[in-house]
Amino acid sequence: MSDEEDDIVLSELSNEELVQQMHDDLYDGLKDEILEGVNILLERGWAPYKVLTEALVEGMRIVGIDFRDGILFVPEVLLAANAMKAGMGILKPLLAETGAPKQGKMVIGTVKGDIHDIGKNLVSMMMEGAGFEVVDLGINNPAENYLEALEKEDADILGMSALLTTTMPYMKVVIDELKAKGVRDNYVVLVGGAPLNEEFGKAIGADAYCRDAAVAVETAKEYMSQRMHNQ
Amino acid sequence: MPPAMLADTALAESAVTVSIPHSTTPTILLIACGALAREILAVIECNGLTGMALECLPATLHNRPEHIPEAVREKIRAARGRGIETVHVVYADCGTGGRLDRVCEEEGVTRIAGPHCYAFFDGLDDFAARADEEIGAFFLTDFLARQFETLIWKGMGMDRHPDLRDLYFAHYDRVVYLAQTDDPALDAKARAAADRLGLRYERRKTGYGALADFVQRAASSGC
Ligand code: B12
């Protein structure tokens, strides 16, 4: 099917059909179609936040479920994430202007010695999609990067990612450093990455281990509402 | 399956029982990743080791490490059911985050030390010492050099979506081929893989590294 035909089809769909189609396009990692869909919904007067949550975040939630269940594998997830990222590129400046709800601020990064970043990027994006402000420190981060950024950004949440058995223990180094500086309890510490588990999260003194991006968002929201409550 | 017929694609995708020459009544079982089958056989053959059987799990489990511990447990229990008491696991942790070690402990078997095969071929201490400097390295072994097209290029979807290459490898600067054998054809394959990934190429002869010691010690564990 040519792009031109795609254009006609997408813009002729009702809102409901278009959102459904965008979920399918996200699932198939079709970046151009996602960009087009986002623009059509905006032209139809949808608030950027509504486009983000109903078309993109919901679509990516479905991708996440099928990845967890072994139906999709890494390439599909990465293509879907890339398509969502493109859509968010349009929405982000608009969200800032239109004052979407704000949940809190997270500093996230892959730990020292590790340059796997697909999962971390996905978590960043889904956190942003849920209204968190995210400062992404990238890969291979020594403890001082996290500590500096947490302070400078006045963040609420620290997120650390590790995909290697050899790098996961470094998360404890970072947490111990936070403790040594007397600031551990200023932050909610979330950790993730395929080789981790809940027991490990507890053992190193994190607040929670999150199996995937959806759990990360839910957990972060819970902690933020507890924090509001306690303040 | 006799050693000469060990096809890489079978080792990648299926569970394979490898028959070992001169080991008609084996008392020791090695349970290994398919990516290590040829290398284990080479160590057995060149040291004239006897009394061992080798069963491999599909090398593709590498990408689903959460399934490795229970798959290994099943093999151990099946072997015990057949009366083979001495079992060794030739799998690194392989991203199981310690779960494979727990299975080995529960079942009373030993495992080759190390986080992944790249580290035990290279030597655990040497690999760790070079970790900072080689942070941007993507490693190949003989098996991966042979299987690059199937397991990495196609397996990671780069054949269908060439843009994925940059998404995967943006932070990499080189391919380091940890060579078990001196084979110019494999060297050429590994170099071609590096070219395809747009990364600089380095070859390091490691031989069988810690795998050789492990298999040899395993051979004398059966009495
Ligand atoms: C893709 C991949 C790669 C890509 C990485 C591309 C990139 N830009 O990240 C490539 C091919 C480049 C690669 C390279 C290597 N890899 Co790799 N890789 C993988 C693989 C197959 C998938 C990881 C992934 O991206 N999953 C998809 C994402 C979406 O899932 P995820 O990361 O788990 O993230 C989710 C959750 O865990 C969670 N989460 C993740 N982070 C965080 C953070 C927070 C704060 C929270 C709350 C949640 C959270 O949410 C995410 C979204 O749902 C894994 C195997 C596996 N199945 O895990 C091996 C694996 C991690 N790699 C491994 C290895 C060994 C390597 C190499 C050394 C291999 C080599 N030949 O050189 C190199 C690394 C070299 C180096 N210099 O460091 C091993 C690690 C073994 C071990 N003992 O630790 C694994 C387990 C494969 C294996 N069994 O051998 N790899």
Coordinates of C-alpha atoms and ligand atoms in Angstrom, one line a residue:
Chain A
M1 CA 0.0 0.0 0.0
S2 CA 1.4 3.4 -0.9
D3 CA 1.8 6.2 1.6
E4 CA -0.8 8.2 -0.2
E5 CA -3.4 5.5 0.2
D6 CA -2.4 5.2 3.8
D7 CA -3.0 8.9 4.2
I8 CA -6.5 8.7 2.8
V9 CA -7.4 5.7 4.9
L10 CA -6.2 7.1 8.3
S11 CA -7.8 10.5 7.9
E12 CA -11.1 8.9 6.9
L13 CA -11.4 6.9 10.0
S14 CA -13.5 7.9 12.9
N15 CA -11.7 8.9 16.1
E16 CA -12.4 5.5 17.7
E17 CA -11.3 3.6 14.6
L18 CA -8.2 5.7 14.2
V19 CA -7.1 5.1 17.8
Q20 CA -7.6 1.4 17.3
Q21 CA -5.6 1.6 14.1
M22 CA -2.8 3.4 15.9
H23 CA -2.7 0.7 18.5
D24 CA -2.2 -1.8 15.6
D25 CA 0.4 0.4 13.9
L26 CA 2.3 0.8 17.2
Y27 CA 2.2 -3.0 17.6
D28 CA 3.7 -3.2 14.1
G29 CA 6.3 -0.5 14.8
L30 CA 5.1 1.7 12.0
K31 CA 6.6 5.1 12.8
D32 CA 5.3 7.1 9.9
E33 CA 1.8 5.9 10.5
I34 CA 2.0 6.9 14.1
L35 CA 3.3 10.3 13.3
E36 CA 0.4 10.8 10.9
G37 CA -2.2 9.5 13.4
V38 CA -0.9 11.9 16.1
N39 CA -1.2 14.8 13.7
I40 CA -4.7 13.9 12.6
L41 CA -5.9 13.6 16.2
L42 CA -4.4 17.0 17.1
E43 CA -6.0 18.6 14.0
R44 CA -9.3 17.2 15.2
G45 CA -8.8 19.1 18.4
W46 CA -7.7 16.4 20.7
A47 CA -5.7 17.6 23.7
P48 CA -2.1 16.4 23.4
Y49 CA -2.5 14.5 26.8
K50 CA -5.5 12.6 25.4
V51 CA -3.6 11.6 22.3
L52 CA -0.6 10.5 24.4
T53 CA -2.6 8.4 26.8
E54 CA -5.3 6.9 24.6
A55 CA -3.4 6.3 21.4
L56 CA 0.3 5.9 22.4
V57 CA 0.5 4.8 26.0
E58 CA -2.5 2.4 25.7
G59 CA -1.0 0.9 22.5
M60 CA 2.4 0.4 24.2
R61 CA 0.7 -1.2 27.2
I62 CA -0.6 -3.9 24.8
V63 CA 2.9 -4.3 23.3
G64 CA 4.2 -4.7 26.9
I65 CA 1.7 -7.4 27.8
D66 CA 2.6 -9.5 24.7
F67 CA 6.3 -9.0 25.3
R68 CA 5.8 -10.3 28.9
D69 CA 3.9 -13.2 27.6
G70 CA 6.5 -14.2 25.0
I71 CA 4.4 -13.3 22.0
L72 CA 6.6 -10.4 20.9
F73 CA 10.3 -10.3 21.2
V74 CA 13.0 -7.6 21.5
P75 CA 13.0 -6.4 17.8
E76 CA 9.2 -5.8 17.8
V77 CA 9.3 -4.0 21.1
L78 CA 12.2 -1.8 20.0
L79 CA 10.4 -0.9 16.8
A80 CA 7.2 -0.1 18.7
A81 CA 9.1 2.0 21.2
N82 CA 10.8 3.8 18.4
A83 CA 7.4 4.6 16.8
M84 CA 6.0 5.8 20.1
K85 CA 9.1 8.0 20.6
A86 CA 8.5 9.7 17.3
G87 CA 4.9 10.4 18.3
M88 CA 6.0 11.7 21.6
G89 CA 8.4 14.0 19.8
I90 CA 5.4 15.9 18.5
L91 CA 3.4 15.8 21.7
K92 CA 6.1 16.7 24.2
P93 CA 6.4 20.4 23.4
L94 CA 2.6 20.7 23.3
L95 CA 2.2 19.0 26.6
A96 CA 4.5 21.5 28.2
E97 CA 2.4 24.3 26.8
T98 CA -1.0 22.8 27.6
G99 CA -0.1 21.9 31.2
A100 CA -0.7 18.2 31.4
P101 CA -1.0 16.7 34.9
K102 CA 2.4 16.3 36.7
Q103 CA 3.1 13.3 38.8
G104 CA 6.7 13.8 40.0
K105 CA 10.3 13.7 38.8
M106 CA 12.4 10.7 38.1
V107 CA 16.2 10.4 37.4
I108 CA 16.9 7.1 35.6
G109 CA 20.0 5.5 34.1
T110 CA 21.7 2.2 33.4
V111 CA 24.4 1.4 36.0
K112 CA 28.2 1.5 35.6
G113 CA 29.6 -1.2 33.4
D114 CA 26.4 -1.8 31.5
I115 CA 25.3 -0.3 28.1
H116 CA 22.0 -2.2 27.6
D117 CA 19.4 0.5 27.3
I118 CA 16.3 -0.7 25.6
G119 CA 14.4 -1.5 28.8
K120 CA 15.5 1.7 30.5
N121 CA 14.3 3.8 27.5
L122 CA 11.0 2.1 27.5
V123 CA 10.5 2.7 31.2
S124 CA 11.5 6.4 30.7
M125 CA 8.9 6.7 27.9
M126 CA 6.1 5.1 29.8
M127 CA 6.9 7.2 32.9
E128 CA 6.7 10.3 30.7
G129 CA 3.5 9.0 29.2
A130 CA 2.1 8.8 32.7
G131 CA 2.9 12.4 33.5
F132 CA 6.3 12.0 35.2
E133 CA 9.1 14.3 34.3
V134 CA 12.1 12.1 33.4
V135 CA 15.8 12.9 33.4
D136 CA 17.6 10.2 31.6
L137 CA 21.3 9.8 32.4
G138 CA 21.9 7.2 29.7
I139 CA 24.2 4.3 30.1
N140 CA 27.2 3.3 32.2
N141 CA 26.6 5.6 35.1
P142 CA 28.8 5.7 38.2
A143 CA 27.2 6.5 41.5
E144 CA 28.2 10.2 41.4
N145 CA 26.1 10.8 38.3
Y146 CA 23.0 9.6 40.0
L147 CA 23.7 11.5 43.2
E148 CA 24.4 14.8 41.4
A149 CA 21.4 14.5 39.2
L150 CA 19.0 13.7 42.1
E151 CA 20.1 16.7 44.0
K152 CA 20.3 19.1 41.0
E153 CA 16.9 18.1 39.7
D154 CA 15.3 17.9 43.1
A155 CA 13.9 14.5 42.0
D156 CA 11.5 12.3 43.8
I157 CA 12.4 8.9 42.2
L158 CA 15.6 7.2 41.3
G159 CA 15.4 4.5 38.7
M160 CA 18.3 2.1 38.0
S161 CA 18.6 -0.5 35.2
A162 CA 21.0 -3.4 34.8
L163 CA 20.9 -6.3 32.3
L164 CA 24.1 -8.0 33.3
T165 CA 24.7 -10.3 36.3
T166 CA 28.0 -8.5 36.8
T167 CA 26.5 -5.0 36.9
M168 CA 23.4 -5.6 39.0
P169 CA 25.4 -5.5 42.3
Y170 CA 26.4 -1.9 41.5
M171 CA 22.9 -0.8 42.4
K172 CA 23.7 -1.5 46.0
V173 CA 26.8 0.7 45.7
V174 CA 24.6 3.6 44.6
I175 CA 22.1 3.0 47.4
D176 CA 24.8 2.7 50.0
E177 CA 26.3 6.0 48.8
L178 CA 22.9 7.6 49.2
K179 CA 22.7 6.3 52.7
A180 CA 26.3 7.5 53.5
K181 CA 25.3 11.0 52.4
G182 CA 22.2 10.7 54.6
V183 CA 19.8 11.3 51.7
R184 CA 18.5 7.7 51.0
D185 CA 15.0 8.5 52.4
N186 CA 14.6 11.6 50.2
Y187 CA 14.0 9.3 47.2
V188 CA 11.9 6.4 46.1
V189 CA 14.4 3.9 44.6
L190 CA 13.0 1.6 41.8
V191 CA 15.2 -1.0 40.2
G192 CA 14.7 -3.2 37.1
G193 CA 16.3 -5.3 34.4
A194 CA 15.7 -8.9 33.3
P195 CA 18.2 -10.7 35.6
L196 CA 16.8 -8.9 38.8
N197 CA 14.0 -10.1 41.0
E198 CA 12.1 -9.0 44.0
E199 CA 14.3 -10.7 46.5
F200 CA 17.4 -8.9 45.0
G201 CA 15.6 -5.5 45.2
K202 CA 14.9 -6.1 48.9
A203 CA 18.4 -7.3 49.6
I204 CA 20.1 -4.2 48.2
G205 CA 17.7 -1.8 49.9
A206 CA 15.6 -0.6 47.0
D207 CA 12.0 0.4 47.6
A208 CA 10.8 -1.8 44.8
Y209 CA 11.8 -4.1 42.0
C210 CA 9.6 -3.6 38.9
R211 CA 9.2 -6.4 36.4
D212 CA 8.3 -4.1 33.5
A213 CA 7.4 -0.6 32.5
A214 CA 3.7 -0.9 33.4
V215 CA 4.6 -2.1 36.9
A216 CA 7.1 0.8 37.1
V217 CA 4.4 3.3 36.4
E218 CA 2.0 1.8 38.9
T219 CA 4.6 1.6 41.6
A220 CA 5.8 5.1 41.0
K221 CA 2.3 6.4 41.2
E222 CA 1.6 4.6 44.4
Y223 CA 4.7 5.9 46.1
M224 CA 4.0 9.4 44.9
S225 CA 0.5 9.3 46.4
Q226 CA 1.9 8.0 49.7
R227 CA 4.4 10.9 49.6
M228 CA 1.7 13.5 49.0
H229 CA -0.2 12.0 51.8
N230 CA 2.7 12.1 54.3
Q231 CA 3.6 15.7 53.4
Chain B
M1 CA 24.0 -37.2 17.1
P2 CA 27.6 -38.1 16.2
P3 CA 30.1 -35.2 16.5
A4 CA 30.8 -34.8 12.8
M5 CA 27.1 -34.1 12.2
L6 CA 26.8 -31.4 14.8
A7 CA 24.9 -28.8 12.8
D8 CA 25.0 -25.3 14.3
T9 CA 21.4 -24.7 13.4
A10 CA 20.3 -27.8 15.4
L11 CA 22.5 -26.6 18.3
A12 CA 20.9 -23.2 18.1
E13 CA 17.3 -24.3 18.1
S14 CA 16.9 -27.8 19.5
A15 CA 17.9 -29.9 22.4
V16 CA 20.7 -32.2 21.2
T17 CA 22.2 -35.3 22.7
V18 CA 25.8 -35.6 21.4
S19 CA 27.3 -39.1 21.3
I20 CA 30.9 -39.1 22.4
P21 CA 33.5 -41.5 20.8
H22 CA 34.8 -44.1 23.2
S23 CA 32.2 -43.3 25.8
T24 CA 29.8 -46.2 25.5
T25 CA 28.8 -46.5 29.1
P26 CA 29.0 -42.9 30.4
T27 CA 28.8 -42.3 34.1
I28 CA 29.2 -38.5 33.9
L29 CA 26.8 -36.2 32.2
L30 CA 27.6 -32.7 31.0
I31 CA 24.5 -30.5 30.5
A32 CA 25.5 -27.6 28.3
C33 CA 24.4 -24.7 26.1
G34 CA 24.3 -25.7 22.5
A35 CA 26.7 -22.8 21.8
L36 CA 29.4 -24.8 23.6
A37 CA 28.8 -28.3 22.1
R38 CA 31.6 -28.3 19.6
E39 CA 34.1 -26.7 22.0
I40 CA 33.3 -29.3 24.7
L41 CA 33.7 -32.1 22.3
A42 CA 37.0 -30.7 21.1
V43 CA 38.3 -30.6 24.7
I44 CA 37.1 -34.2 25.3
E45 CA 38.7 -35.5 22.1
C46 CA 42.0 -33.8 22.3
N47 CA 42.5 -34.9 25.9
G48 CA 41.2 -38.4 25.3
L49 CA 38.6 -38.1 28.1
T50 CA 36.2 -41.0 28.5
G51 CA 33.1 -41.9 30.4
M52 CA 31.2 -38.7 29.6
A53 CA 27.9 -38.0 27.9
L54 CA 26.9 -34.6 26.6
E55 CA 23.4 -33.2 26.4
C56 CA 22.7 -29.7 25.0
L57 CA 19.9 -27.3 25.4
P58 CA 19.1 -25.0 22.5
A59 CA 21.5 -22.0 22.2
T60 CA 18.6 -19.7 21.5
L61 CA 17.6 -20.0 25.2
H62 CA 20.3 -17.4 25.5
N63 CA 17.7 -14.8 24.6
R64 CA 15.2 -16.2 27.1
P65 CA 17.5 -16.8 30.1
E66 CA 14.5 -17.0 32.4
H67 CA 13.8 -20.4 31.0
I68 CA 17.3 -21.8 31.5
P69 CA 17.2 -22.8 35.2
E70 CA 14.1 -25.0 34.9
A71 CA 15.2 -26.5 31.6
V72 CA 18.5 -27.5 33.2
R73 CA 16.7 -28.9 36.3
E74 CA 14.6 -31.1 34.0
K75 CA 17.7 -32.5 32.3
I76 CA 19.4 -33.2 35.7
R77 CA 16.3 -35.0 37.0
A78 CA 16.0 -37.1 33.8
A79 CA 19.6 -38.1 34.0
R80 CA 19.2 -39.1 37.7
G81 CA 16.2 -41.1 36.6
R82 CA 18.4 -43.0 34.2
G83 CA 20.9 -43.7 37.0
I84 CA 23.5 -41.1 36.2
E85 CA 24.5 -39.5 39.4
T86 CA 27.4 -37.2 38.4
V87 CA 26.2 -34.2 36.5
H88 CA 28.0 -31.0 35.6
V89 CA 26.4 -27.9 34.2
V90 CA 28.3 -26.2 31.4
Y91 CA 26.4 -23.0 31.5
A92 CA 27.5 -19.6 32.8
D93 CA 25.0 -17.6 34.8
C94 CA 23.9 -16.4 31.4
G95 CA 21.7 -13.6 32.8
T96 CA 19.7 -15.8 35.1
G97 CA 20.7 -13.5 38.0
G98 CA 21.8 -16.3 40.2
R99 CA 18.7 -18.5 39.6
L100 CA 20.7 -21.1 37.8
D101 CA 23.1 -21.4 40.7
R102 CA 20.2 -22.0 43.0
V103 CA 19.0 -24.9 40.8
C104 CA 22.5 -26.3 40.8
E105 CA 22.7 -26.1 44.5
E106 CA 19.3 -27.6 45.1
E107 CA 20.1 -30.5 42.7
G108 CA 23.6 -31.0 44.0
V109 CA 25.5 -30.4 40.8
T110 CA 28.4 -28.1 39.9
R111 CA 28.4 -25.3 37.3
I112 CA 31.3 -23.7 35.4
A113 CA 32.1 -20.4 37.1
G114 CA 31.4 -17.1 35.4
P115 CA 28.7 -14.7 34.2
H116 CA 28.7 -15.7 30.5
C117 CA 30.8 -17.7 28.1
Y118 CA 32.7 -14.7 26.8
A119 CA 34.1 -14.3 30.3
F120 CA 35.1 -17.9 30.8
F121 CA 36.7 -18.2 27.3
D122 CA 38.7 -15.0 27.9
G123 CA 39.5 -16.0 31.5
L124 CA 37.4 -14.6 34.3
D125 CA 40.0 -12.3 35.8
D126 CA 41.3 -11.0 32.5
F127 CA 37.8 -10.3 31.3
A128 CA 36.9 -8.4 34.5
A129 CA 40.1 -6.5 34.3
R130 CA 39.4 -5.3 30.8
A131 CA 35.7 -4.5 31.5
D132 CA 36.2 -0.7 31.7
E133 CA 38.3 -0.5 28.6
E134 CA 36.1 -2.8 26.6
I135 CA 32.8 -1.3 27.7
G136 CA 31.9 -0.7 24.0
A137 CA 32.8 -4.2 22.8
F138 CA 30.5 -6.7 21.3
F139 CA 32.0 -10.2 21.6
L140 CA 31.9 -13.1 19.2
T141 CA 33.0 -16.7 19.8
D142 CA 33.6 -19.4 17.2
F143 CA 30.0 -20.4 17.5
L144 CA 28.7 -16.8 17.2
A145 CA 31.0 -16.0 14.3
R146 CA 29.5 -19.0 12.5
Q147 CA 26.0 -18.2 13.6
F148 CA 26.1 -14.4 13.4
E149 CA 23.8 -14.3 10.4
T150 CA 21.1 -16.5 12.0
L151 CA 21.3 -15.6 15.7
I152 CA 22.3 -11.9 15.6
W153 CA 21.5 -10.4 12.3
K154 CA 18.3 -12.2 11.6
G155 CA 17.6 -13.2 15.2
M156 CA 17.6 -9.6 16.3
G157 CA 15.5 -8.5 13.3
M158 CA 18.2 -6.5 11.5
D159 CA 17.6 -8.3 8.2
R160 CA 14.0 -7.0 8.1
H161 CA 14.6 -3.7 9.8
P162 CA 18.1 -2.3 9.0
D163 CA 17.4 0.7 11.3
L164 CA 17.5 -1.5 14.3
R165 CA 21.3 -1.8 13.9
D166 CA 21.7 1.8 15.2
L167 CA 19.2 1.3 17.9
Y168 CA 21.0 -1.7 19.2
F169 CA 24.6 -0.8 18.6
A170 CA 24.7 3.0 19.0
H171 CA 27.0 2.8 22.1
Y172 CA 29.3 0.1 20.7
D173 CA 32.7 0.8 19.1
R174 CA 34.2 -2.6 18.3
V175 CA 33.6 -6.3 17.8
V176 CA 36.1 -8.5 19.7
Y177 CA 36.3 -12.0 18.3
L178 CA 37.3 -14.3 21.1
A179 CA 38.7 -17.1 19.0
Q180 CA 38.7 -20.7 20.3
T181 CA 40.5 -22.0 17.2
D182 CA 42.8 -20.6 14.5
D183 CA 40.5 -20.7 11.5
P184 CA 40.9 -18.1 8.7
A185 CA 37.4 -18.7 7.5
L186 CA 36.0 -17.9 10.9
D187 CA 38.2 -14.9 11.2
A188 CA 36.8 -13.6 7.9
K189 CA 33.3 -14.3 9.0
A190 CA 33.9 -12.4 12.3
R191 CA 35.4 -9.5 10.4
A192 CA 32.5 -9.4 8.0
A193 CA 30.1 -9.3 11.0
A194 CA 32.0 -6.3 12.4
D195 CA 31.8 -4.5 9.0
R196 CA 28.1 -5.2 8.9
L197 CA 27.6 -3.7 12.3
G198 CA 29.8 -0.7 11.3
L199 CA 32.2 -1.5 14.2
R200 CA 36.0 -1.8 14.3
Y201 CA 37.3 -5.4 14.4
E202 CA 39.7 -7.1 16.8
R203 CA 40.6 -10.8 17.1
R204 CA 41.9 -12.3 20.4
K205 CA 42.9 -15.9 20.5
T206 CA 41.6 -17.3 23.8
G207 CA 41.5 -21.1 23.1
Y208 CA 39.1 -22.9 25.3
G209 CA 40.0 -20.9 28.4
A210 CA 38.4 -22.0 31.6
L211 CA 36.2 -24.4 29.7
A212 CA 39.1 -26.8 29.2
D213 CA 39.9 -27.0 32.9
F214 CA 36.2 -27.5 33.8
V215 CA 35.7 -30.3 31.4
Q216 CA 38.9 -32.0 32.4
R217 CA 38.0 -31.8 36.0
A218 CA 34.6 -33.1 35.3
A219 CA 36.1 -36.2 33.6
S220 CA 37.8 -37.2 36.8
S221 CA 34.7 -36.7 39.0
G222 CA 32.9 -39.9 38.1
C223 CA 34.5 -42.4 40.5
Ligands
B12_1 C1 18.9 -6.8 23.3 C2 20.1 -7.4 24.0 C3 21.4 -6.9 23.7 C4 21.6 -5.8 22.7 C5 21.6 -4.5 23.5 C6 21.0 -3.3 22.8 C7 20.8 -2.1 23.6 N1 21.0 -0.9 23.1 O1 20.5 -2.2 24.8 C8 23.0 -6.1 22.1 C9 22.8 -7.2 21.0 C10 23.8 -5.0 21.6 C11 23.6 -6.8 23.4 C12 24.9 -6.9 23.7 C13 25.4 -7.6 24.7 N2 24.7 -8.5 25.6 CO1 22.8 -8.5 25.7 N3 21.0 -8.9 25.7 C14 20.0 -8.4 25.0 C15 18.7 -9.3 25.4 C16 18.5 -10.3 24.3 C17 17.5 -8.5 25.6 C18 17.6 -7.3 26.5 C19 16.5 -6.3 26.2 O2 16.7 -5.2 25.6 N4 15.2 -6.7 26.5 C20 14.0 -5.9 26.1 C21 13.6 -4.9 27.2 C22 12.3 -4.2 26.8 O3 13.5 -5.7 28.4 P1 14.3 -5.4 29.7 O4 15.6 -4.9 29.3 O5 14.2 -6.6 30.6 O6 13.5 -4.2 30.4 C23 12.2 -4.3 31.0 C24 12.2 -4.7 32.4 O7 13.4 -5.5 32.8 C25 12.1 -3.4 33.2 N5 13.2 -2.6 33.5 C26 14.4 -2.5 32.8 N6 15.2 -1.5 33.3 C27 14.5 -0.9 34.3 C28 14.8 0.1 35.1 C29 13.9 0.5 36.1 C30 14.2 1.7 37.0 C31 12.6 -0.1 36.2 C32 11.7 0.3 37.2 C33 12.3 -1.2 35.4 C34 13.2 -1.6 34.4 O8 11.2 -2.7 32.4 C35 11.6 -2.9 31.0 C36 10.5 -2.7 30.1 O9 9.4 -3.5 30.3 C37 19.2 -9.9 26.7 C38 18.5 -11.3 27.0 C39 17.2 -11.0 27.8 N7 16.2 -11.6 27.3 O10 17.2 -10.3 28.7 C40 20.7 -10.1 26.5 C41 21.6 -10.2 27.7 C42 21.3 -9.2 28.7 N8 22.9 -9.8 27.1 C43 23.9 -10.5 27.5 C44 25.3 -10.3 27.1 C45 26.3 -11.3 27.7 C46 25.6 -9.3 26.2 C47 27.0 -9.1 25.6 C48 28.2 -9.2 26.6 C49 27.1 -10.1 24.5 C50 28.3 -10.0 23.5 N9 28.2 -11.0 22.6 O11 29.1 -9.2 23.6 C51 26.9 -7.7 25.0 C52 27.2 -6.6 26.0 C53 28.6 -6.0 25.7 C54 28.9 -4.8 26.6 N10 30.0 -4.2 26.2 O12 28.3 -4.6 27.6 C55 23.5 -11.5 28.5 C56 23.9 -11.2 30.0 C57 24.4 -12.4 30.7 C58 24.8 -12.1 32.1 N11 25.4 -13.0 32.7 O13 24.6 -11.1 32.6 C59 22.0 -11.6 28.2 C60 21.1 -12.0 29.4 C61 21.9 -12.7 27.1 C62 22.5 -14.0 27.5 N12 21.7 -14.9 28.1 O14 23.7 -14.2 27.4 N13 22.6 -7.4 24.1

